[in-house]
mmCIF file of C-alpha atoms in Angstrom:
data_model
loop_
_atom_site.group_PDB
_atom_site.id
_atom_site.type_symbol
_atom_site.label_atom_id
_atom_site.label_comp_id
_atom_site.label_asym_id
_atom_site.label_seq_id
_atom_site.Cartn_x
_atom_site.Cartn_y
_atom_site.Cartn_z
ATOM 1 C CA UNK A 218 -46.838 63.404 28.131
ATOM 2 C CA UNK A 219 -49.865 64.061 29.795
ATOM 3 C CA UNK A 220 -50.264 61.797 33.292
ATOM 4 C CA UNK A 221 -54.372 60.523 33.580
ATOM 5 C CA UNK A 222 -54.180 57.243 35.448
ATOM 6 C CA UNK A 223 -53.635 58.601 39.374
ATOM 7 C CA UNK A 224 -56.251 56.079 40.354
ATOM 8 C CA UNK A 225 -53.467 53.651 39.909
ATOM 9 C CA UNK A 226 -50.469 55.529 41.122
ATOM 10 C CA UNK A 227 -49.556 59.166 41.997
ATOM 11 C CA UNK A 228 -45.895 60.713 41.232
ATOM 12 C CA UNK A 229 -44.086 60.956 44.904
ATOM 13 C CA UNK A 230 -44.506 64.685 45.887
ATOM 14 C CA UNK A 231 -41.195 66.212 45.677
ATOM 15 C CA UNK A 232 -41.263 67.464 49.551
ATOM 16 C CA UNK A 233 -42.211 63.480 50.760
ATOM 17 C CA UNK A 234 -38.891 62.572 48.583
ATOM 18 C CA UNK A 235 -36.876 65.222 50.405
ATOM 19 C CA UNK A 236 -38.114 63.665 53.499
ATOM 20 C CA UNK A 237 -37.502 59.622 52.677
ATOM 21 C CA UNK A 238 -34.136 60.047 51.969
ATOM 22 C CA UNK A 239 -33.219 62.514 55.220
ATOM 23 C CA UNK A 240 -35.076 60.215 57.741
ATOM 24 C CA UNK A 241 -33.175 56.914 55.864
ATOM 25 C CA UNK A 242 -29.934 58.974 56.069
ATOM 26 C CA UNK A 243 -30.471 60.161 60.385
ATOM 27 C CA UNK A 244 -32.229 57.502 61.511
ATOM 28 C CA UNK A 245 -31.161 54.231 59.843
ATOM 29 C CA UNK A 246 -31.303 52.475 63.511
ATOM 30 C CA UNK A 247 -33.619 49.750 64.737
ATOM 31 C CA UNK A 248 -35.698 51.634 66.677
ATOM 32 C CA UNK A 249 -36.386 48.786 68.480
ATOM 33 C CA UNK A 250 -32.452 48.444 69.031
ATOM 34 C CA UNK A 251 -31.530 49.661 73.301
ATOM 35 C CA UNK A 252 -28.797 51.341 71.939
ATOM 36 C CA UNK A 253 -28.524 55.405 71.498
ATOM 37 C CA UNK A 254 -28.844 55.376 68.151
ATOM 38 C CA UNK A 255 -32.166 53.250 68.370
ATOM 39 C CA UNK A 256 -33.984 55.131 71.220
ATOM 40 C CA UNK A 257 -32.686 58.056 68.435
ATOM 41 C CA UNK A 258 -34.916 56.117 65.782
ATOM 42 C CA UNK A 259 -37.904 55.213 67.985
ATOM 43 C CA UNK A 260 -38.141 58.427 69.472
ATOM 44 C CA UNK A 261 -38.265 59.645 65.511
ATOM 45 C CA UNK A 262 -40.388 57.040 64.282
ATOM 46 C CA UNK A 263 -43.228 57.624 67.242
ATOM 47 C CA UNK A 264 -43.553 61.497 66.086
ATOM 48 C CA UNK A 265 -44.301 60.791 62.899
ATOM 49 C CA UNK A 266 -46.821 58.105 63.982
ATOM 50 C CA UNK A 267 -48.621 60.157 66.247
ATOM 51 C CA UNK A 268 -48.906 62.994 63.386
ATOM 52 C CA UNK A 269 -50.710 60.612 61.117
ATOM 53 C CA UNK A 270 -53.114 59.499 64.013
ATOM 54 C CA UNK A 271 -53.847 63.065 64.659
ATOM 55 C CA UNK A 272 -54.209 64.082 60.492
ATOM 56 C CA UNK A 273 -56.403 60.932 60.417
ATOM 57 C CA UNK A 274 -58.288 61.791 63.234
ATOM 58 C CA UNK A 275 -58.200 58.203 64.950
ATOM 59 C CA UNK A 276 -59.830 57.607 67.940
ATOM 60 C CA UNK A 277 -58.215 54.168 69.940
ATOM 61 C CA UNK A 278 -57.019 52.618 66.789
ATOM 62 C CA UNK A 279 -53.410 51.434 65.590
ATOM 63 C CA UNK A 280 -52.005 51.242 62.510
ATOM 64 C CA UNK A 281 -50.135 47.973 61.220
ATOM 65 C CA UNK A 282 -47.721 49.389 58.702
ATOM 66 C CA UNK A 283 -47.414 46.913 55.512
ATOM 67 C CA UNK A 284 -46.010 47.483 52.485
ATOM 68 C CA UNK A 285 -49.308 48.492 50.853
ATOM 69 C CA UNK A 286 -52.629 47.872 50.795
ATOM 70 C CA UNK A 287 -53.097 44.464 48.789
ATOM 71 C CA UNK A 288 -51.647 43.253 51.650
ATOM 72 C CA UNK A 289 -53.120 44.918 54.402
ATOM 73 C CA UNK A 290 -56.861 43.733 52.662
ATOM 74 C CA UNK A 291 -55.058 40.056 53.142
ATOM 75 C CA UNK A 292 -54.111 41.049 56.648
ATOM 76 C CA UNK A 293 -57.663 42.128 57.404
ATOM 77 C CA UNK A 294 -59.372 39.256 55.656
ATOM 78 C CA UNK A 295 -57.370 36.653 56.260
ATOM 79 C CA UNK A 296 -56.259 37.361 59.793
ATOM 80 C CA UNK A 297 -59.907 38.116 60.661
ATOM 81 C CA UNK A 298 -60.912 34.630 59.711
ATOM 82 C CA UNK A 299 -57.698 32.872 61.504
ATOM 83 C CA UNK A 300 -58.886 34.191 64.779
ATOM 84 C CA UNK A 301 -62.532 33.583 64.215
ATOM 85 C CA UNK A 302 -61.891 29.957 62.730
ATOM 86 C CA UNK A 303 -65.368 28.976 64.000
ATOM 87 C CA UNK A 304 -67.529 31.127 61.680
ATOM 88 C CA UNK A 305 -67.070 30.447 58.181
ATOM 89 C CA UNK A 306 -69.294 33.359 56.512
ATOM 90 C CA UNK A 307 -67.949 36.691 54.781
ATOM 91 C CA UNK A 308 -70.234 39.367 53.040
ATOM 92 C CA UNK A 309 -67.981 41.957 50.584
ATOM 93 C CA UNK A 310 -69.655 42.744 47.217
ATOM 94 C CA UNK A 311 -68.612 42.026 43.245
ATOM 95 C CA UNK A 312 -66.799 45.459 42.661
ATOM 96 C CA UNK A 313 -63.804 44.937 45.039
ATOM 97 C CA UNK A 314 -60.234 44.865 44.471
ATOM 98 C CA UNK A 315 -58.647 41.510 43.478
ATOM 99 C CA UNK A 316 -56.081 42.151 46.751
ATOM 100 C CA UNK A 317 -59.990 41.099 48.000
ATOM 101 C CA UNK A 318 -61.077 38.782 46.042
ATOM 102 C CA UNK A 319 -58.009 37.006 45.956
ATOM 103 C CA UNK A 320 -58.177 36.358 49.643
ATOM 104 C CA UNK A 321 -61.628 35.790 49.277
ATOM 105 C CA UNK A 322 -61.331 32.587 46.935
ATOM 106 C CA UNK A 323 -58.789 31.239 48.694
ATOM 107 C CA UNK A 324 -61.169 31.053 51.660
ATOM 108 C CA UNK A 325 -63.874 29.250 49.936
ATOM 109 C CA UNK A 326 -61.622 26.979 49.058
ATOM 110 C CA UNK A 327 -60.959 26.543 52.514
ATOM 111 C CA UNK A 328 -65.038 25.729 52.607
ATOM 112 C CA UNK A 329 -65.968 29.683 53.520
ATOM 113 C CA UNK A 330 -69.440 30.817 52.175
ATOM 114 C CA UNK A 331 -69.248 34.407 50.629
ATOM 115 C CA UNK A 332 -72.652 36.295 49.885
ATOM 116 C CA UNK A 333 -72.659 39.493 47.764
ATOM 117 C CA UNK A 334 -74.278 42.681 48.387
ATOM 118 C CA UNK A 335 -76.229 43.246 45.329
ATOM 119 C CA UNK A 336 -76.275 47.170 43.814
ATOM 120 C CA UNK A 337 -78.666 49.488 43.377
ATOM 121 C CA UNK A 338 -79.708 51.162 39.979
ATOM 122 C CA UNK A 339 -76.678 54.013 40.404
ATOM 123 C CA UNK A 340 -73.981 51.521 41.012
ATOM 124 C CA UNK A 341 -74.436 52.020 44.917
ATOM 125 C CA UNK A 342 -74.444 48.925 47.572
ATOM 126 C CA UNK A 343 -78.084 48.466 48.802
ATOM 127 C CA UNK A 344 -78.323 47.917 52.563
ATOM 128 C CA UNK A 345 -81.525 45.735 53.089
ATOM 129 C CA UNK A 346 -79.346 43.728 50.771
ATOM 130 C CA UNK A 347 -76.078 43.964 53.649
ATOM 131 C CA UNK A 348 -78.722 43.280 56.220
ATOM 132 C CA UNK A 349 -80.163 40.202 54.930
ATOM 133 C CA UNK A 350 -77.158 38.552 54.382
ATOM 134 C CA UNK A 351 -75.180 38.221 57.347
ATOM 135 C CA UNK A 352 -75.703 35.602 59.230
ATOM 136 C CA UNK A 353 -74.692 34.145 62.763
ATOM 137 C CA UNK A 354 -71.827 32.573 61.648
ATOM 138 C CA UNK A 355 -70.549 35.906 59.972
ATOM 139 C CA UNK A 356 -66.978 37.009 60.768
ATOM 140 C CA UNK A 357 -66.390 39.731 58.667
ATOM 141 C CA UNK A 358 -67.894 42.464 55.999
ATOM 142 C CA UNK A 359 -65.464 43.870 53.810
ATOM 143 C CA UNK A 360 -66.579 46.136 51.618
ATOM 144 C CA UNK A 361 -64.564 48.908 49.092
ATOM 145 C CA UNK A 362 -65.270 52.785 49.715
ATOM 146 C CA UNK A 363 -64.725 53.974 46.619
ATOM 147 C CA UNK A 364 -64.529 52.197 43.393
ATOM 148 C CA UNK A 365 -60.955 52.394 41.140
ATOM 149 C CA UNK A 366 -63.364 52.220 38.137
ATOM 150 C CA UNK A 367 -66.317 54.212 38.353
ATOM 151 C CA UNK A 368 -65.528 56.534 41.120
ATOM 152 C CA UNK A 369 -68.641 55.550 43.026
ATOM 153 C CA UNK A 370 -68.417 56.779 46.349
ATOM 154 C CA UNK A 371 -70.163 54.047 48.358
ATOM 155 C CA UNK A 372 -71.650 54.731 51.798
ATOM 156 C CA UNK A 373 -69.674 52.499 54.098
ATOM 157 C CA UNK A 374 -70.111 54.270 56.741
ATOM 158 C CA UNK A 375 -73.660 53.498 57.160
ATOM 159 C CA UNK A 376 -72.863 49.629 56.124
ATOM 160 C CA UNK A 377 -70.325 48.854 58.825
ATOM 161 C CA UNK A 378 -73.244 50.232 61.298
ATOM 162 C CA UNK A 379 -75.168 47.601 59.791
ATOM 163 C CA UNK A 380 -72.669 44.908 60.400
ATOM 164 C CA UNK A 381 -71.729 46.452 64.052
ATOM 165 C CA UNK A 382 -75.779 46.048 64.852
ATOM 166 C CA UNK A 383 -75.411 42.617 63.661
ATOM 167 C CA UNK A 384 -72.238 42.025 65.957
ATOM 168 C CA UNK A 385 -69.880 41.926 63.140
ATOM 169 C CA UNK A 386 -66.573 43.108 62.455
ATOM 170 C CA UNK A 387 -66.202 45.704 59.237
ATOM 171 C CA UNK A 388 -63.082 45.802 57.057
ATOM 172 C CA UNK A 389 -63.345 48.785 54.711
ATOM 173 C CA UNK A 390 -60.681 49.423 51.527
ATOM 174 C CA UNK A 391 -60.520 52.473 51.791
ATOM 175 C CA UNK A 392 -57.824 53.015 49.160
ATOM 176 C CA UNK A 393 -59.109 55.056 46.768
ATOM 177 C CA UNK A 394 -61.125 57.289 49.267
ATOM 178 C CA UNK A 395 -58.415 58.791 51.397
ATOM 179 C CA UNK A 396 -57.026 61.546 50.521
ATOM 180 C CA UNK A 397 -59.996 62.040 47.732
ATOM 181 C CA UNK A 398 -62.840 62.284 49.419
ATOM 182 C CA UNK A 399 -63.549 63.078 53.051
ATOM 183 C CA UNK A 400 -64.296 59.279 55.033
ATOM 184 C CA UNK A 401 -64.775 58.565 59.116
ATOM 185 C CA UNK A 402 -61.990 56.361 59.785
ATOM 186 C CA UNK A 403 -63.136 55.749 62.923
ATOM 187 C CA UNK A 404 -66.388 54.140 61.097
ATOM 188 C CA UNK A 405 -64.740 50.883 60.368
ATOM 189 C CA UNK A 406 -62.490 48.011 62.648
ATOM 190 C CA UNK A 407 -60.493 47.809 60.057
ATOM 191 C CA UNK A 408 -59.556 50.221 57.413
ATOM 192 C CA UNK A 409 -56.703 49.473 54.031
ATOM 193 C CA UNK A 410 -54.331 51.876 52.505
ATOM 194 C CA UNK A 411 -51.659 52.805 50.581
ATOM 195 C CA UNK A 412 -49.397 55.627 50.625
ATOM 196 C CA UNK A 413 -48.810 55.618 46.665
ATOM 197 C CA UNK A 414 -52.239 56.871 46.147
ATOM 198 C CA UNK A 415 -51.763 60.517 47.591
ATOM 199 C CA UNK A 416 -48.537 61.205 46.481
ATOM 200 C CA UNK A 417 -46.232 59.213 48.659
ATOM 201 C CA UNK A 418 -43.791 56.536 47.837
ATOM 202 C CA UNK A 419 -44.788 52.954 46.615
ATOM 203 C CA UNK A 420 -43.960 50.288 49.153
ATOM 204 C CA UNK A 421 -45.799 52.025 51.883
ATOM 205 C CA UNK A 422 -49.310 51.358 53.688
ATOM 206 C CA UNK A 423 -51.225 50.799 56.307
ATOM 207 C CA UNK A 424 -54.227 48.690 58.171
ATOM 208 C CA UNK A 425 -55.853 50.826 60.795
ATOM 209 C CA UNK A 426 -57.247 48.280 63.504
ATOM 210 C CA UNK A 427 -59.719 48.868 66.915
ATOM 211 C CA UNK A 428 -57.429 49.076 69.717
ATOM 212 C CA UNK A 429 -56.946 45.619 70.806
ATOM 213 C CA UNK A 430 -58.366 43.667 67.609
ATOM 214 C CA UNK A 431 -56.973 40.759 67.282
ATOM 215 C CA UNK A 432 -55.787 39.139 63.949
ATOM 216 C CA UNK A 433 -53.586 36.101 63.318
ATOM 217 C CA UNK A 434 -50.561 37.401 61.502
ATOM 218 C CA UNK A 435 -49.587 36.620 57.741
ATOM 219 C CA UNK A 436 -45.824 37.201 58.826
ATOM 220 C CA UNK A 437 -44.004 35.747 61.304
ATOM 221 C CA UNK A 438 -40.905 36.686 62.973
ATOM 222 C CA UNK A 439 -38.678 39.108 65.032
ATOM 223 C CA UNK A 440 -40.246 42.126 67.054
ATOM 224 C CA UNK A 441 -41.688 44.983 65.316
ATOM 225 C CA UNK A 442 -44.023 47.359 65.832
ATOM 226 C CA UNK A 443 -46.867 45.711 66.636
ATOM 227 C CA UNK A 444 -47.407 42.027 67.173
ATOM 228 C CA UNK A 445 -49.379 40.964 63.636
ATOM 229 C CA UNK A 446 -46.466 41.749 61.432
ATOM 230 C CA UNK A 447 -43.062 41.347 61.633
ATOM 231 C CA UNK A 448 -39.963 42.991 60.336
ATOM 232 C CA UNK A 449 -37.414 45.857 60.801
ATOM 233 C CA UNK A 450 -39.630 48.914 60.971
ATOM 234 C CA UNK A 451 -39.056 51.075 58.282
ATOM 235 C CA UNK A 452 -38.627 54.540 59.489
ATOM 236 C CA UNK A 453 -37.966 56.449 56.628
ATOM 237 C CA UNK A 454 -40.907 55.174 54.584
ATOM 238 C CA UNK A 455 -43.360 55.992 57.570
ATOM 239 C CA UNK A 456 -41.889 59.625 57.885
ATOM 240 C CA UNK A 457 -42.442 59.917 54.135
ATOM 241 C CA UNK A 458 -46.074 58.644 54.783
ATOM 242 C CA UNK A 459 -46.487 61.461 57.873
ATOM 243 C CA UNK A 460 -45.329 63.928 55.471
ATOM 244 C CA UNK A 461 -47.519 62.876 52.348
ATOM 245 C CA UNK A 462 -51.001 62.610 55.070
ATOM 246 C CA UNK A 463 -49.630 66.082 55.935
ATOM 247 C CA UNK A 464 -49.803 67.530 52.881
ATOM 248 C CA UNK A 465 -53.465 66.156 51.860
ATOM 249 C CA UNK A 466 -54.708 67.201 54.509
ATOM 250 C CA UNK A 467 -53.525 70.496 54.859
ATOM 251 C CA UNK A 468 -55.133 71.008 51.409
ATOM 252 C CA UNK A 469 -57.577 68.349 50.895
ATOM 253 C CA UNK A 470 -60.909 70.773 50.577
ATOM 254 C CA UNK A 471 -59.480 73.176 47.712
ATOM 255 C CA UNK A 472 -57.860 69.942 46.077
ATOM 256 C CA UNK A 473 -61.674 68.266 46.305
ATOM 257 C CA UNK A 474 -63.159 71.002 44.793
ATOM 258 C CA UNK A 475 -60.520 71.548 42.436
ATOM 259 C CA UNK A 476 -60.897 68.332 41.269
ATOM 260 C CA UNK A 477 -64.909 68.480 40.971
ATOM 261 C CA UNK A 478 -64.767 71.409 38.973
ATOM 262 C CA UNK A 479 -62.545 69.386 36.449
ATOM 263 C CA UNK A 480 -64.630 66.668 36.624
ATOM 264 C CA UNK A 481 -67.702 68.621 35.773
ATOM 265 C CA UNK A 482 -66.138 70.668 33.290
ATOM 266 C CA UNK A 483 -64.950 67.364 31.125
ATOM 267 C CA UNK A 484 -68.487 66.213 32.153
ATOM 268 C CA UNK A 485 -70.199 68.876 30.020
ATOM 269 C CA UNK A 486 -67.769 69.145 27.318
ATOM 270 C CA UNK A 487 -68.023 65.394 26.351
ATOM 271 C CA UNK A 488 -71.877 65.680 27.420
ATOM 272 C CA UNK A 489 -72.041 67.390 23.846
ATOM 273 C CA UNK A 490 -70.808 63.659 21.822
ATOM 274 C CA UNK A 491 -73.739 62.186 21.363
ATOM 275 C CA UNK A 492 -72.162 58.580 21.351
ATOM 276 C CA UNK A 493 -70.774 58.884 24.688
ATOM 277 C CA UNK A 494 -72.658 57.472 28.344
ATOM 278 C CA UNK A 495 -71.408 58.509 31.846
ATOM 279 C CA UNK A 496 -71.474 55.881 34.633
#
């Protein structure tokens, strides 16, 4: 049966399973264990981060790995407005994720004021909108790249300069933008994503923070990788995720216009129904 719905989930590429299952089988130690076999794991495990900084392009950022992106956007949001408990303002718009908005209303119950960036006549977020609304007790702008139901590609680049003129930290989902379209991760403080969406295993994700950004963790706990979430790193799931940023990458241009050319080519053909309207 034919597969349409990869804006929800992608099959895991067959190289990325090859890959999850030798790096669970050789390197199933802590790698934060002293021992041999640890040192074995970490020296593993910081390979395959480096290779998705350097794919990514990241300039003095980390990644937090989580176990997707709903809960890196809670990570962002939430741990954004733990450290900054004195400002009680967020600006994100009414076309996010509900892994956003979820956060998001439990905040205002907390007594948070949200504003929303209003849209513009093609579904895009206008900026003298973003600019008007933040405020000086603004913490945080989190706004979604791309939309999961239109496809809009919205220009968050030029929004989190916006917020960064305004002395305000940026939080961008970037979920259904990597690996689709090209995007400046460096752009953002914070960027969301999951592995799941570009042909890597579910369970698997990241939030890419500034160097030295601090957030107040959702997780508490033993030592991991870095000091806002907690837990046994999982090796094997972050090698699959080098190997599945590896492989979009190495291909992402003729997979772009690949895709396009579909796109316009269903465009036209349905173009010719009379009852149907594009977004």
């Amino acid at each position: 049966m034919p597969y349409f719905d990869y804006s929800a989930t992608t099959p895991c590429d067959l190289e990325v399973s090859k890959v999850l299952l030798e790096a669970d089988r050789e390197y199933y130690a802590n790698p934060n264990a002293s021992h041999a076999l640890g040192r074995k794991s970490r020296a593993f495990l910081d390979e395959q981060i480096q290779s998705i900084h350097t794919r990514f392009g990241l300039i003095q950022k980390e990644i937090v790995f989580t176990d997707g992106a709903s809960e890196s956007n809670n990570l962002a949001i939430k741990g954004v407005a733990n450290k900054l408990p004195e400002k009680k303002h967020i600006v994100s718009s009414l076309i996010e994720h509900s892994s956003v908005v979820a956060p998001l209303t439990y905040l205002m119950r907390q007594g948070y004021d949200l504003d929303f960036v209003t849209l513009d006549e093609n579904g895009r977020y206008d900026l003298d909108s973003l600019a008007s609304l933040i405020r000086e007790d603004t913490c945080l702008v989190t706004l979604v790249a791309v939309d999961s139901e239109t496809g809009i590609r919205q220009p968050v680049e030029e929004a989190a300069l916006i917020a960064h003129e305004k002395g305000v930290l940026f939080h961008c989902d970037a979920t259904q933008a990597i690996g689709k379209c090209p995007i400046d991760l460096n752009a953002f403080d914070l960027v969301s994503f999951s592995v799941h969406k570009f042909y890597g295993p579910k369970g698997i994700g990241g939030l890419i923070r500034n160097q030295g950004l601090e957030l107040i963790p959702l997780i508490h706990g033993g030592k991991s990788l870095t000091n806002v979430r907690s837990g046994t790193p999982a090796v094997s799931f972050v090698a699959a995720a080098a190997k599945a940023v590896e492989l979009f990458t190495f291909d992402e241009v003729r997979r772009y216009d690949h895709v396009k050319a579909m796109n316009d080519k269903l465009r036209e053909a349905l173009g010719e129904i009379p009852s149907i309207t594009f977004n």
